[in-house]
GROMACS .gro file of C-alpha atoms in nm:
model
  395
    1MET     CA    1   2.896 -10.808 -16.738
    2LEU     CA    2   2.656 -10.937 -16.474
    3SER     CA    3   2.638 -10.746 -16.145
    4LEU     CA    4   2.455 -10.887 -15.841
    5GLN     CA    5   2.370 -10.769 -15.492
    6THR     CA    6   2.304 -10.973 -15.180
    7HIS     CA    7   2.293 -10.920 -14.807
    8THR     CA    8   2.516 -11.222 -14.741
    9LEU     CA    9   2.756 -11.388 -14.983
   10ILE     CA   10   2.848 -11.745 -14.884
   11ILE     CA   11   3.157 -11.889 -15.052
   12GLY     CA   12   3.157 -12.268 -15.038
   13GLY     CA   13   2.867 -12.514 -15.037
   14GLY     CA   14   2.984 -12.781 -14.793
   15PRO     CA   15   2.795 -12.845 -14.467
   16ALA     CA   16   2.906 -12.513 -14.313
   17GLY     CA   17   2.803 -12.299 -14.610
   18SER     CA   18   2.484 -12.485 -14.695
   19LEU     CA   19   2.351 -12.494 -14.337
   20CYS     CA   20   2.437 -12.126 -14.301
   21GLY     CA   21   2.233 -12.061 -14.615
   22ILE     CA   22   1.942 -12.275 -14.496
   23SER     CA   23   1.937 -12.090 -14.162
   24LEU     CA   24   1.948 -11.751 -14.333
   25GLN     CA   25   1.659 -11.850 -14.559
   26GLN     CA   26   1.461 -11.955 -14.252
   27HIS     CA   27   1.535 -11.611 -14.103
   28HIS     CA   28   1.413 -11.452 -14.430
   29SER     CA   29   1.760 -11.303 -14.481
   30ASP     CA   30   1.876 -11.263 -14.841
   31CYS     CA   31   2.186 -11.463 -14.937
   32LEU     CA   32   2.377 -11.600 -15.235
   33LEU     CA   33   2.588 -11.918 -15.219
   34VAL     CA   34   2.876 -11.964 -15.463
   35ASP     CA   35   3.080 -12.281 -15.518
   36ARG     CA   36   3.347 -12.345 -15.779
   37ALA     CA   37   3.230 -12.709 -15.813
   38ARG     CA   38   2.896 -12.853 -15.920
   39PHE     CA   39   2.690 -13.078 -15.695
   40PRO     CA   40   2.718 -13.362 -15.624
   41ARG     CA   41   3.095 -13.325 -15.613
   42LEU     CA   42   3.380 -13.538 -15.478
   43LYS     CA   43   3.461 -13.486 -15.112
   44LEU     CA   44   3.711 -13.689 -14.911
   45CYS     CA   45   3.562 -13.762 -14.569
   46ALA     CA   46   3.506 -14.065 -14.347
   47GLY     CA   47   3.150 -13.935 -14.305
   48VAL     CA   48   3.073 -13.997 -13.937
   49VAL     CA   49   2.778 -13.783 -13.825
   50THR     CA   50   2.798 -13.774 -13.446
   51GLY     CA   51   2.513 -13.723 -13.203
   52LYS     CA   52   2.604 -13.358 -13.154
   53ALA     CA   53   2.609 -13.306 -13.532
   54ARG     CA   54   2.264 -13.461 -13.559
   55GLU     CA   55   2.142 -13.224 -13.286
   56VAL     CA   56   2.251 -12.921 -13.491
   57LEU     CA   57   2.076 -13.064 -13.797
   58ARG     CA   58   1.763 -13.129 -13.588
   59GLU     CA   59   1.780 -12.771 -13.456
   60VAL     CA   60   1.779 -12.629 -13.810
   61LEU     CA   61   1.586 -12.889 -14.013
   62GLY     CA   62   1.352 -13.030 -13.748
   63ASP     CA   63   1.296 -13.397 -13.665
   64ASP     CA   64   1.138 -13.480 -14.001
   65GLY     CA   65   1.407 -13.293 -14.190
   66LEU     CA   66   1.683 -13.482 -14.010
   67ARG     CA   67   1.518 -13.819 -14.073
   68SER     CA   68   1.471 -13.734 -14.440
   69LEU     CA   69   1.832 -13.620 -14.480
   70LEU     CA   70   1.974 -13.934 -14.321
   71SER     CA   71   1.743 -14.163 -14.519
   72GLU     CA   72   1.881 -14.009 -14.840
   73THR     CA   73   2.249 -14.009 -14.746
   74GLN     CA   74   2.326 -14.269 -14.479
   75VAL     CA   75   2.537 -14.564 -14.597
   76GLY     CA   76   2.654 -14.717 -14.270
   77HIS     CA   77   2.518 -14.793 -13.922
   78GLU     CA   78   2.802 -14.959 -13.731
   79ARG     CA   79   2.817 -15.068 -13.366
   80HIS     CA   80   3.183 -15.163 -13.308
   81LEU     CA   81   3.467 -14.927 -13.212
   82ARG     CA   82   3.812 -15.082 -13.239
   83LEU     CA   83   4.154 -14.939 -13.160
   84TRP     CA   84   4.467 -15.103 -13.299
   85ASN     CA   85   4.839 -15.074 -13.241
   86ARG     CA   86   4.936 -15.171 -13.594
   87ARG     CA   87   4.809 -15.531 -13.627
   88HIS     CA   88   4.717 -15.575 -13.259
   89CYS     CA   89   4.363 -15.485 -13.157
   90PHE     CA   90   4.360 -15.362 -12.796
   91VAL     CA   91   4.003 -15.224 -12.786
   92ASP     CA   92   3.700 -15.397 -12.936
   93CYS     CA   93   3.396 -15.224 -12.797
   94ASP     CA   94   3.033 -15.296 -12.878
   95MET     CA   95   2.875 -14.953 -12.855
   96GLN     CA   96   2.538 -15.107 -12.763
   97ASP     CA   97   2.682 -15.284 -12.458
   98ARG     CA   98   2.498 -15.179 -12.140
   99ARG     CA   99   2.838 -15.118 -11.979
  100VAL     CA  100   2.901 -14.850 -12.242
  101VAL     CA  101   2.572 -14.669 -12.291
  102PRO     CA  102   2.450 -14.433 -12.015
  103ALA     CA  103   2.108 -14.521 -11.877
  104GLN     CA  104   1.936 -14.220 -12.037
  105TRP     CA  105   2.034 -14.339 -12.386
  106ARG     CA  106   1.960 -14.713 -12.356
  107ASP     CA  107   1.626 -14.685 -12.532
  108GLU     CA  108   1.804 -14.553 -12.843
  109ASP     CA  109   1.944 -14.770 -13.121
  110TRP     CA  110   2.293 -14.630 -13.064
  111ARG     CA  111   2.534 -14.695 -13.349
  112PHE     CA  112   2.780 -14.497 -13.559
  113VAL     CA  113   2.598 -14.308 -13.835
  114LEU     CA  114   2.802 -14.279 -14.155
  115VAL     CA  115   2.696 -14.086 -14.464
  116ASP     CA  116   2.811 -14.056 -14.822
  117ARG     CA  117   2.959 -13.706 -14.828
  118PRO     CA  118   2.889 -13.616 -15.193
  119ARG     CA  119   2.522 -13.712 -15.142
  120PHE     CA  120   2.509 -13.548 -14.798
  121ASP     CA  121   2.641 -13.216 -14.929
  122ALA     CA  122   2.417 -13.227 -15.236
  123ALA     CA  123   2.113 -13.300 -15.019
  124LEU     CA  124   2.180 -12.997 -14.800
  125ILE     CA  125   2.226 -12.781 -15.109
  126ALA     CA  126   1.892 -12.910 -15.242
  127ARG     CA  127   1.722 -12.804 -14.919
  128TYR     CA  128   1.881 -12.460 -14.942
  129LYS     CA  129   1.750 -12.418 -15.297
  130ALA     CA  130   1.404 -12.548 -15.201
  131LEU     CA  131   1.379 -12.262 -14.950
  132GLY     CA  132   1.449 -12.012 -15.227
  133GLY     CA  133   1.824 -11.979 -15.175
  134GLN     CA  134   2.024 -11.848 -15.469
  135LEU     CA  135   2.308 -12.074 -15.588
  136ILE     CA  136   2.587 -12.024 -15.842
  137GLU     CA  137   2.776 -12.347 -15.917
  138GLY     CA  138   3.098 -12.397 -16.110
  139ASN     CA  139   3.202 -12.036 -16.058
  140GLY     CA  140   3.420 -11.950 -15.759
  141GLU     CA  141   3.556 -11.618 -15.645
  142ARG     CA  142   3.852 -11.472 -15.834
  143ALA     CA  143   3.905 -11.155 -15.631
  144ILE     CA  144   3.746 -10.976 -15.336
  145ASP     CA  145   3.758 -10.607 -15.251
  146PHE     CA  146   3.707 -10.636 -14.875
  147GLU     CA  147   3.684 -10.261 -14.822
  148ARG     CA  148   3.418 -10.202 -15.086
  149HIS     CA  149   3.243 -10.537 -15.017
  150ILE     CA  150   3.257 -10.656 -15.378
  151ALA     CA  151   3.354 -11.006 -15.494
  152THR     CA  152   3.447 -11.085 -15.854
  153LEU     CA  153   3.375 -11.439 -15.973
  154THR     CA  154   3.580 -11.637 -16.222
  155ASP     CA  155   3.344 -11.550 -16.509
  156GLY     CA  156   3.365 -11.177 -16.431
  157THR     CA  157   3.034 -11.152 -16.244
  158THR     CA  158   3.054 -10.904 -15.956
  159VAL     CA  159   2.864 -10.950 -15.631
  160GLU     CA  160   2.810 -10.665 -15.388
  161TYR     CA  161   2.747 -10.792 -15.036
  162ARG     CA  162   2.698 -10.671 -14.679
  163ASN     CA  163   2.832 -10.985 -14.505
  164LEU     CA  164   3.071 -11.248 -14.634
  165VAL     CA  165   3.081 -11.606 -14.505
  166ALA     CA  166   3.398 -11.797 -14.596
  167ALA     CA  167   3.306 -12.166 -14.603
  168ASP     CA  168   3.559 -12.267 -14.868
  169GLY     CA  169   3.756 -12.535 -14.686
  170ALA     CA  170   4.091 -12.581 -14.516
  171GLY     CA  171   4.280 -12.421 -14.806
  172SER     CA  172   4.038 -12.127 -14.814
  173HIS     CA  173   4.096 -11.894 -15.109
  174THR     CA  174   3.906 -11.625 -14.918
  175GLU     CA  175   4.158 -11.657 -14.635
  176ARG     CA  176   4.451 -11.615 -14.874
  177LEU     CA  177   4.295 -11.310 -15.038
  178LEU     CA  178   4.221 -11.146 -14.704
  179ALA     CA  179   4.571 -11.220 -14.572
  180LYS     CA  180   4.716 -11.026 -14.868
  181ALA     CA  181   4.471 -10.739 -14.836
  182ALA     CA  182   4.457 -10.684 -14.458
  183PRO     CA  183   4.767 -10.672 -14.236
  184ASP     CA  184   4.546 -10.695 -13.925
  185PHE     CA  185   4.403 -11.032 -14.027
  186GLN     CA  186   4.550 -11.347 -13.866
  187PRO     CA  187   4.524 -11.652 -14.096
  188LYS     CA  188   4.554 -12.016 -13.993
  189GLY     CA  189   4.885 -12.197 -13.984
  190GLU     CA  190   4.991 -12.492 -14.198
  191ASN     CA  191   4.725 -12.758 -14.259
  192ALA     CA  192   4.768 -13.133 -14.227
  193LEU     CA  193   4.740 -13.367 -14.527
  194ALA     CA  194   4.497 -13.659 -14.531
  195TYR     CA  195   4.517 -13.955 -14.769
  196GLU     CA  196   4.204 -14.152 -14.845
  197ILE     CA  197   4.059 -14.425 -15.064
  198ASN     CA  198   3.722 -14.598 -15.069
  199VAL     CA  199   3.745 -14.969 -15.147
  200SER     CA  200   3.497 -15.242 -15.224
  201ARG     CA  201   3.405 -15.493 -14.952
  202ASP     CA  202   3.501 -15.757 -15.208
  203ASP     CA  203   3.863 -15.649 -15.156
  204LEU     CA  204   3.853 -15.595 -14.779
  205ASP     CA  205   3.615 -15.741 -14.524
  206ILE     CA  206   3.606 -15.505 -14.224
  207ASP     CA  207   3.317 -15.386 -14.012
  208GLY     CA  208   3.283 -15.110 -13.754
  209VAL     CA  209   3.489 -14.797 -13.693
  210ASN     CA  210   3.861 -14.879 -13.665
  211LEU     CA  211   4.154 -14.655 -13.567
  212TYR     CA  212   4.512 -14.776 -13.622
  213PHE     CA  213   4.806 -14.627 -13.434
  214GLY     CA  214   5.172 -14.672 -13.529
  215TYR     CA  215   5.177 -14.586 -13.898
  216LEU     CA  216   5.225 -14.210 -13.888
  217PRO     CA  217   5.379 -14.002 -13.606
  218GLU     CA  218   5.136 -13.845 -13.359
  219THR     CA  219   4.820 -13.958 -13.538
  220TYR     CA  220   4.648 -14.266 -13.678
  221ALA     CA  221   4.506 -14.440 -13.984
  222TRP     CA  222   4.144 -14.546 -14.012
  223ALA     CA  223   3.908 -14.799 -14.168
  224PHE     CA  224   3.536 -14.716 -14.153
  225ALA     CA  225   3.273 -14.954 -14.290
  226LYS     CA  226   3.024 -14.767 -14.509
  227GLY     CA  227   2.777 -15.007 -14.662
  228ASP     CA  228   2.928 -15.168 -14.971
  229THR     CA  229   3.255 -14.978 -14.933
  230ILE     CA  230   3.528 -14.929 -14.673
  231CYS     CA  231   3.679 -14.583 -14.623
  232LEU     CA  232   4.054 -14.609 -14.558
  233GLY     CA  233   4.275 -14.316 -14.473
  234ALA     CA  234   4.564 -14.169 -14.278
  235CYS     CA  235   4.676 -13.821 -14.181
  236ARG     CA  236   5.022 -13.662 -14.194
  237LEU     CA  237   5.040 -13.374 -13.949
  238LYS     CA  238   5.193 -13.036 -14.024
  239GLY     CA  239   5.565 -13.021 -13.963
  240VAL     CA  240   5.604 -13.402 -13.966
  241HIS     CA  241   5.868 -13.505 -14.219
  242VAL     CA  242   5.760 -13.851 -14.324
  243ASP     CA  243   5.649 -14.011 -14.648
  244GLY     CA  244   5.275 -14.029 -14.594
  245GLN     CA  245   5.210 -14.231 -14.910
  246GLN     CA  246   5.456 -14.500 -14.804
  247ALA     CA  247   5.300 -14.510 -14.457
  248MET     CA  248   4.959 -14.552 -14.618
  249LYS     CA  249   5.090 -14.839 -14.832
  250ARG     CA  250   5.226 -15.017 -14.522
  251PHE     CA  251   4.889 -14.975 -14.355
  252LEU     CA  252   4.699 -15.113 -14.655
  253GLY     CA  253   4.936 -15.410 -14.668
  254ASP     CA  254   4.894 -15.488 -14.297
  255ILE     CA  255   4.513 -15.484 -14.307
  256GLY     CA  256   4.514 -15.713 -14.612
  257LEU     CA  257   4.367 -15.496 -14.886
  258ARG     CA  258   4.340 -15.699 -15.205
  259HIS     CA  259   4.413 -15.533 -15.540
  260PRO     CA  260   4.540 -15.200 -15.399
  261GLU     CA  261   4.631 -15.094 -15.754
  262ARG     CA  262   4.260 -15.045 -15.822
  263TYR     CA  263   4.245 -14.758 -15.574
  264PRO     CA  264   4.467 -14.457 -15.643
  265LEU     CA  265   4.531 -14.246 -15.334
  266LYS     CA  266   4.362 -13.909 -15.311
  267GLY     CA  267   4.472 -13.629 -15.080
  268ALA     CA  268   4.305 -13.335 -14.908
  269LEU     CA  269   4.407 -13.065 -14.662
  270ILE     CA  270   4.252 -13.077 -14.316
  271PRO     CA  271   4.298 -12.813 -14.043
  272PHE     CA  272   4.421 -13.053 -13.775
  273ASP     CA  273   4.477 -12.852 -13.451
  274ASN     CA  274   4.479 -12.535 -13.660
  275ALA     CA  275   4.188 -12.318 -13.546
  276MET     CA  276   4.187 -11.960 -13.671
  277PRO     CA  277   4.263 -11.722 -13.382
  278HIS     CA  278   3.990 -11.473 -13.481
  279PRO     CA  279   3.728 -11.617 -13.722
  280LEU     CA  280   3.543 -11.285 -13.756
  281TRP     CA  281   3.712 -10.993 -13.935
  282ARG     CA  282   3.576 -10.640 -13.888
  283ASP     CA  283   3.230 -10.769 -13.799
  284HIS     CA  284   3.137 -10.871 -14.153
  285VAL     CA  285   3.369 -11.149 -14.275
  286TYR     CA  286   3.282 -11.478 -14.102
  287PHE     CA  287   3.504 -11.786 -14.131
  288VAL     CA  288   3.325 -12.116 -14.067
  289GLY     CA  289   3.400 -12.488 -14.078
  290ASP     CA  290   3.735 -12.599 -14.218
  291ALA     CA  291   3.804 -12.247 -14.342
  292ALA     CA  292   3.811 -12.142 -13.976
  293GLY     CA  293   4.026 -12.444 -13.886
  294LEU     CA  294   3.749 -12.611 -13.685
  295ASP     CA  295   3.859 -12.973 -13.673
  296GLU     CA  296   3.881 -13.189 -13.361
  297ALA     CA  297   4.233 -13.321 -13.301
  298VAL     CA  298   4.153 -13.652 -13.129
  299THR     CA  299   3.914 -13.788 -13.392
  300GLY     CA  300   3.959 -13.553 -13.688
  301GLU     CA  301   3.585 -13.476 -13.676
  302GLY     CA  302   3.490 -13.177 -13.887
  303ILE     CA  303   3.123 -13.219 -13.981
  304TYR     CA  304   2.983 -13.111 -13.643
  305PHE     CA  305   3.202 -12.800 -13.626
  306ALA     CA  306   3.109 -12.709 -13.983
  307LEU     CA  307   2.738 -12.739 -13.910
  308ARG     CA  308   2.759 -12.562 -13.574
  309SER     CA  309   2.966 -12.269 -13.700
  310GLY     CA  310   2.752 -12.231 -14.013
  311ALA     CA  311   2.433 -12.213 -13.808
  312ASP     CA  312   2.597 -11.979 -13.557
  313ALA     CA  313   2.715 -11.741 -13.830
  314ALA     CA  314   2.365 -11.732 -13.979
  315SER     CA  315   2.213 -11.651 -13.641
  316ALA     CA  316   2.464 -11.370 -13.581
  317ILE     CA  317   2.400 -11.223 -13.927
  318ALA     CA  318   2.021 -11.248 -13.905
  319LYS     CA  319   2.022 -11.080 -13.563
  320ALA     CA  320   2.288 -10.822 -13.661
  321ASN     CA  321   2.491 -10.945 -13.364
  322PRO     CA  322   2.843 -11.037 -13.480
  323VAL     CA  323   2.961 -11.057 -13.119
  324GLY     CA  324   2.723 -11.350 -13.079
  325TYR     CA  325   2.930 -11.547 -13.330
  326ILE     CA  326   3.247 -11.491 -13.130
  327GLN     CA  327   3.071 -11.595 -12.811
  328ARG     CA  328   2.948 -11.921 -12.966
  329ASN     CA  329   3.286 -11.981 -13.129
  330SER     CA  330   3.455 -11.958 -12.790
  331VAL     CA  331   3.264 -12.270 -12.681
  332ILE     CA  332   3.389 -12.454 -12.991
  333GLN     CA  333   3.743 -12.335 -12.924
  334GLN     CA  334   3.726 -12.469 -12.570
  335HIS     CA  335   3.633 -12.813 -12.704
  336LEU     CA  336   3.910 -12.799 -12.966
  337ARG     CA  337   4.173 -12.706 -12.708
  338ARG     CA  338   4.071 -12.999 -12.492
  339GLY     CA  339   4.085 -13.232 -12.792
  340ALA     CA  340   4.432 -13.106 -12.882
  341LYS     CA  341   4.548 -13.175 -12.527
  342TYR     CA  342   4.425 -13.536 -12.546
  343GLN     CA  343   4.581 -13.577 -12.889
  344ARG     CA  344   4.922 -13.461 -12.765
  345LEU     CA  345   4.905 -13.712 -12.480
  346LEU     CA  346   4.824 -13.996 -12.720
  347ALA     CA  347   5.107 -13.880 -12.947
  348SER     CA  348   5.364 -13.920 -12.667
  349ARG     CA  349   5.520 -14.264 -12.622
  350LEU     CA  350   5.479 -14.314 -12.246
  351PRO     CA  351   5.127 -14.167 -12.213
  352PHE     CA  352   5.015 -14.376 -12.511
  353ALA     CA  353   5.161 -14.691 -12.353
  354PHE     CA  354   4.972 -14.612 -12.032
  355PHE     CA  355   4.651 -14.543 -12.225
  356ARG     CA  356   4.685 -14.869 -12.417
  357THR     CA  357   4.730 -15.067 -12.093
  358VAL     CA  358   4.428 -14.907 -11.927
  359ALA     CA  359   4.214 -14.933 -12.242
  360THR     CA  360   4.300 -15.302 -12.281
  361MET     CA  361   4.178 -15.369 -11.927
  362SER     CA  362   3.858 -15.166 -11.968
  363ASN     CA  363   3.724 -15.165 -12.322
  364PRO     CA  364   3.379 -15.040 -12.211
  365PHE     CA  365   3.534 -14.725 -12.061
  366VAL     CA  366   3.672 -14.632 -12.403
  367GLY     CA  367   3.323 -14.661 -12.549
  368TYR     CA  368   3.172 -14.463 -12.261
  369PHE     CA  369   3.435 -14.192 -12.308
  370TYR     CA  370   3.358 -14.171 -12.679
  371LEU     CA  371   2.982 -14.153 -12.625
  372THR     CA  372   2.985 -13.890 -12.351
  373GLN     CA  373   3.286 -13.677 -12.444
  374ILE     CA  374   3.308 -13.696 -12.825
  375ASP     CA  375   2.978 -13.810 -12.973
  376HIS     CA  376   2.808 -13.566 -12.737
  377LEU     CA  377   2.971 -13.239 -12.638
  378SER     CA  378   3.095 -13.250 -12.279
  379PHE     CA  379   3.369 -13.062 -12.100
  380ALA     CA  380   3.422 -13.292 -11.804
  381SER     CA  381   3.777 -13.316 -11.670
  382ALA     CA  382   3.958 -13.651 -11.683
  383PRO     CA  383   3.901 -13.729 -11.311
  384SER     CA  384   3.530 -13.648 -11.336
  385ILE     CA  385   3.494 -13.866 -11.648
  386VAL     CA  386   3.634 -14.160 -11.452
  387ALA     CA  387   3.404 -14.081 -11.157
  388GLN     CA  388   3.103 -14.059 -11.391
  389TYR     CA  389   3.192 -14.395 -11.543
  390LEU     CA  390   3.229 -14.562 -11.204
  391ARG     CA  391   2.889 -14.428 -11.096
  392HIS     CA  392   2.747 -14.550 -11.427
  393ARG     CA  393   2.883 -14.901 -11.374
  394MET     CA  394   2.764 -14.915 -11.013
  395GLY     CA  395   2.419 -14.799 -11.118
   0.00000   0.00000   0.00000
């Protein structure tokens, strides 16, 4: 029976795990990445890579590395943001409008960057391997002895490690194993369920990034143009007792999808407003990305938080400074709490009606808000966002 040793065992090869591995390799820190799938593998995701996500990639890969990664994986470059109340569009914002883009960004070709997630994940894994990173595919963890620091894989291989990085998604097996083994560990709560299909443009002609309210309680459906395909999805939140598949069918009917029978629905867990209270256990088990519940409640964005937490965990491990990971995670948690607050306001009938009225009267403000508060990481309060926008328009 094979027995391995590594300084850091990373479980899961999505953006969080792979960027953690890349960063560790750059720090000349030994690591082994394990994933139960083989790459490229299916991954449900709308695939928006925001400006702040690109900054993390630039930080780790450099300018040339970021350009190369996007050239391999990008499938969409859209400029329109639209918000709908069922069939009624109340925001149609051109994200290259001068009323939207702050002066310091007007020289940029600002549009939504959308990637193909299977290719994106596989490309990051390829970069990890090119740096000398060890990878075991098609062989996940079966059991973990957290006290002795030994993981047993499905084929019986044992891996002795010093640090463990759990990057194995919203339904993290590592999290379940640790919850059974350690009474002092606090796992996440119940995850939300997302439904998604990718359809041909021959069956649906939509451009831009579109969010549709009114189909599922407290959240929205989406239609994102991605080259030759359109990504369609909806999210049923935890604790909401509604038939998500029927809601998705109503949505597909309203937007005019032709031949829906060609596209069977697929589902995936997402940690919507479900951040792990303490993503570091006993200074050697790090939870990152979806496994740590790092998903933004207003937009459902997860890629940035996966990349950021993966890079932060690598830095903490390489510097033997686990407290550093908690300090960086606190910044992420602050952003997630603010997003959850906005999401709860949009989920309430009267605040949403007020938002829709204001948004209808000022489409460019919605675009400005997205650019400054979501695409880039900002913690401005609502009054200061309005003041910033007014100064922007006057300037």
